[in-house]
Amino acid sequence: MKRLLKLFLFCIVFGEVNAQINRFYDEDSLRAILRDTPMDTTRVDVLNNLAGSYFFKRPDSTLFYAQQALALARKLNYTTGIQFGFFRSGEANRHLGNLVEAAKIQSEAIEFNRKVKNKNYEANSLGW
């Protein structure tokens, strides 16, 4: 009985934390932040979060924002931004049925992640 109660409490707490995190993915708020953000790594992060917020609703918008994030991250040589940009772009293309383009992007991501020696993102690209 104690284990069941602990599991129940864990689910309640985890659900609340998840709800708190998802508030940061409000498209209107992210677009407002984007308007006032200079062309720096913060802008890349906002673009990637905006891309992620649209994934299940409008994958074409995900692709639009992810491509912007990837281009800016490459210009800034921002490794994390490039990794997320690849991931979001590849997944958006896959979701849209553009499988050849998705595979091309994931191949680029694999090469990039091997170059920066990030096995986590390399495995992520191999898996998707």
Coordinates of C-alpha atoms in Angstrom, one line a residue:
M1 CA 0.0 0.0 0.0
K2 CA 2.9 2.4 0.8
R3 CA 4.4 1.7 -2.6
L4 CA 1.2 2.5 -4.3
L5 CA 0.8 5.8 -2.3
K6 CA 4.4 6.8 -3.2
L7 CA 3.8 6.0 -6.9
F8 CA 0.6 8.1 -6.8
L9 CA 2.4 11.1 -5.1
F10 CA 5.3 10.8 -7.6
C11 CA 2.8 10.9 -10.5
I12 CA 1.1 14.0 -9.1
V13 CA 4.5 15.8 -8.5
F14 CA 5.9 14.8 -11.9
G15 CA 2.7 16.0 -13.6
E16 CA 3.0 19.4 -11.9
V17 CA 6.6 19.8 -12.9
N18 CA 5.8 18.8 -16.4
A19 CA 3.1 21.4 -16.5
Q20 CA 5.5 24.0 -15.3
I21 CA 8.0 23.2 -18.0
N22 CA 5.4 23.2 -20.7
R23 CA 4.5 26.8 -19.9
F24 CA 7.8 27.9 -21.5
Y25 CA 6.6 26.5 -24.8
D26 CA 3.8 29.0 -25.3
E27 CA 4.1 30.2 -28.9
D28 CA 2.8 33.7 -28.3
S29 CA 5.3 34.3 -25.5
L30 CA 8.2 32.8 -27.5
R31 CA 7.4 35.0 -30.6
A32 CA 7.3 38.0 -28.3
I33 CA 10.7 37.1 -26.9
L34 CA 12.0 36.5 -30.4
R35 CA 11.1 40.1 -31.5
D36 CA 13.3 41.6 -28.8
T37 CA 16.2 39.1 -29.0
P38 CA 19.4 40.0 -30.9
M39 CA 21.1 37.6 -33.3
D40 CA 22.8 35.5 -30.6
T41 CA 22.7 32.1 -28.9
T42 CA 19.6 33.1 -27.0
R43 CA 17.8 33.7 -30.2
V44 CA 18.8 30.3 -31.5
D45 CA 17.4 28.7 -28.3
V46 CA 14.2 30.6 -28.6
L47 CA 13.8 29.5 -32.3
N48 CA 14.5 25.9 -31.3
N49 CA 11.9 26.0 -28.5
L50 CA 9.4 27.6 -30.9
A51 CA 10.1 24.9 -33.4
G52 CA 9.5 22.3 -30.7
S53 CA 6.3 23.8 -29.6
Y54 CA 4.7 23.4 -33.1
F55 CA 5.9 19.9 -33.8
F56 CA 2.7 18.0 -33.3
K57 CA 0.4 20.8 -34.4
R58 CA 2.1 22.4 -37.4
P59 CA 5.3 20.6 -38.5
D60 CA 5.7 23.0 -41.4
S61 CA 6.1 25.8 -38.7
T62 CA 8.6 23.5 -36.9
L63 CA 10.6 23.2 -40.0
F64 CA 10.5 27.0 -40.6
Y65 CA 11.8 27.9 -37.2
A66 CA 14.3 25.0 -37.0
Q67 CA 15.9 26.0 -40.3
Q68 CA 16.3 29.6 -39.0
A69 CA 17.8 28.3 -35.7
L70 CA 20.2 26.0 -37.6
A71 CA 21.4 28.7 -40.0
L72 CA 22.0 31.2 -37.1
A73 CA 23.6 28.5 -34.9
R74 CA 26.0 27.6 -37.8
K75 CA 26.8 31.3 -38.3
L76 CA 27.6 31.7 -34.5
N77 CA 29.3 28.3 -34.3
Y78 CA 26.9 27.4 -31.5
T79 CA 27.2 23.6 -31.1
T80 CA 24.1 23.0 -29.0
G81 CA 22.0 25.1 -31.3
I82 CA 23.3 23.3 -34.3
Q83 CA 22.5 19.9 -32.7
F84 CA 18.9 20.9 -31.8
G85 CA 18.5 22.6 -35.2
F86 CA 19.5 19.4 -37.0
F87 CA 17.2 17.3 -34.7
R88 CA 14.2 19.6 -35.2
S89 CA 14.7 20.0 -38.9
G90 CA 15.1 16.3 -39.5
E91 CA 12.1 15.4 -37.4
A92 CA 9.9 18.0 -39.0
N93 CA 10.8 16.7 -42.5
R94 CA 10.1 13.1 -41.3
H95 CA 6.7 14.2 -39.9
L96 CA 5.9 16.0 -43.2
G97 CA 6.8 12.9 -45.2
N98 CA 9.9 14.3 -46.7
L99 CA 11.9 11.2 -45.8
V100 CA 14.8 11.8 -48.2
E101 CA 15.4 15.3 -46.8
A102 CA 15.0 14.0 -43.3
A103 CA 17.6 11.3 -43.9
K104 CA 20.0 13.8 -45.5
I105 CA 19.7 16.1 -42.4
Q106 CA 20.2 13.3 -40.0
S107 CA 23.2 12.2 -41.9
E108 CA 24.7 15.7 -41.6
A109 CA 23.8 15.6 -37.9
I110 CA 25.7 12.3 -37.5
E111 CA 28.8 13.7 -39.2
F112 CA 28.6 16.9 -37.1
N113 CA 28.2 15.0 -33.8
R114 CA 31.1 12.7 -34.7
K115 CA 33.2 15.7 -35.3
V116 CA 32.3 17.3 -32.0
K117 CA 32.5 13.9 -30.3
N118 CA 29.0 13.9 -28.9
K119 CA 27.9 10.3 -28.8
N120 CA 24.5 11.1 -27.3
Y121 CA 23.4 13.3 -30.2
E122 CA 25.1 10.9 -32.7
A123 CA 23.0 8.1 -31.3
N124 CA 19.9 10.3 -31.4
S125 CA 20.4 11.0 -35.1
L126 CA 21.0 7.3 -35.8
G127 CA 17.9 6.3 -34.0
W128 CA 15.6 8.7 -35.9

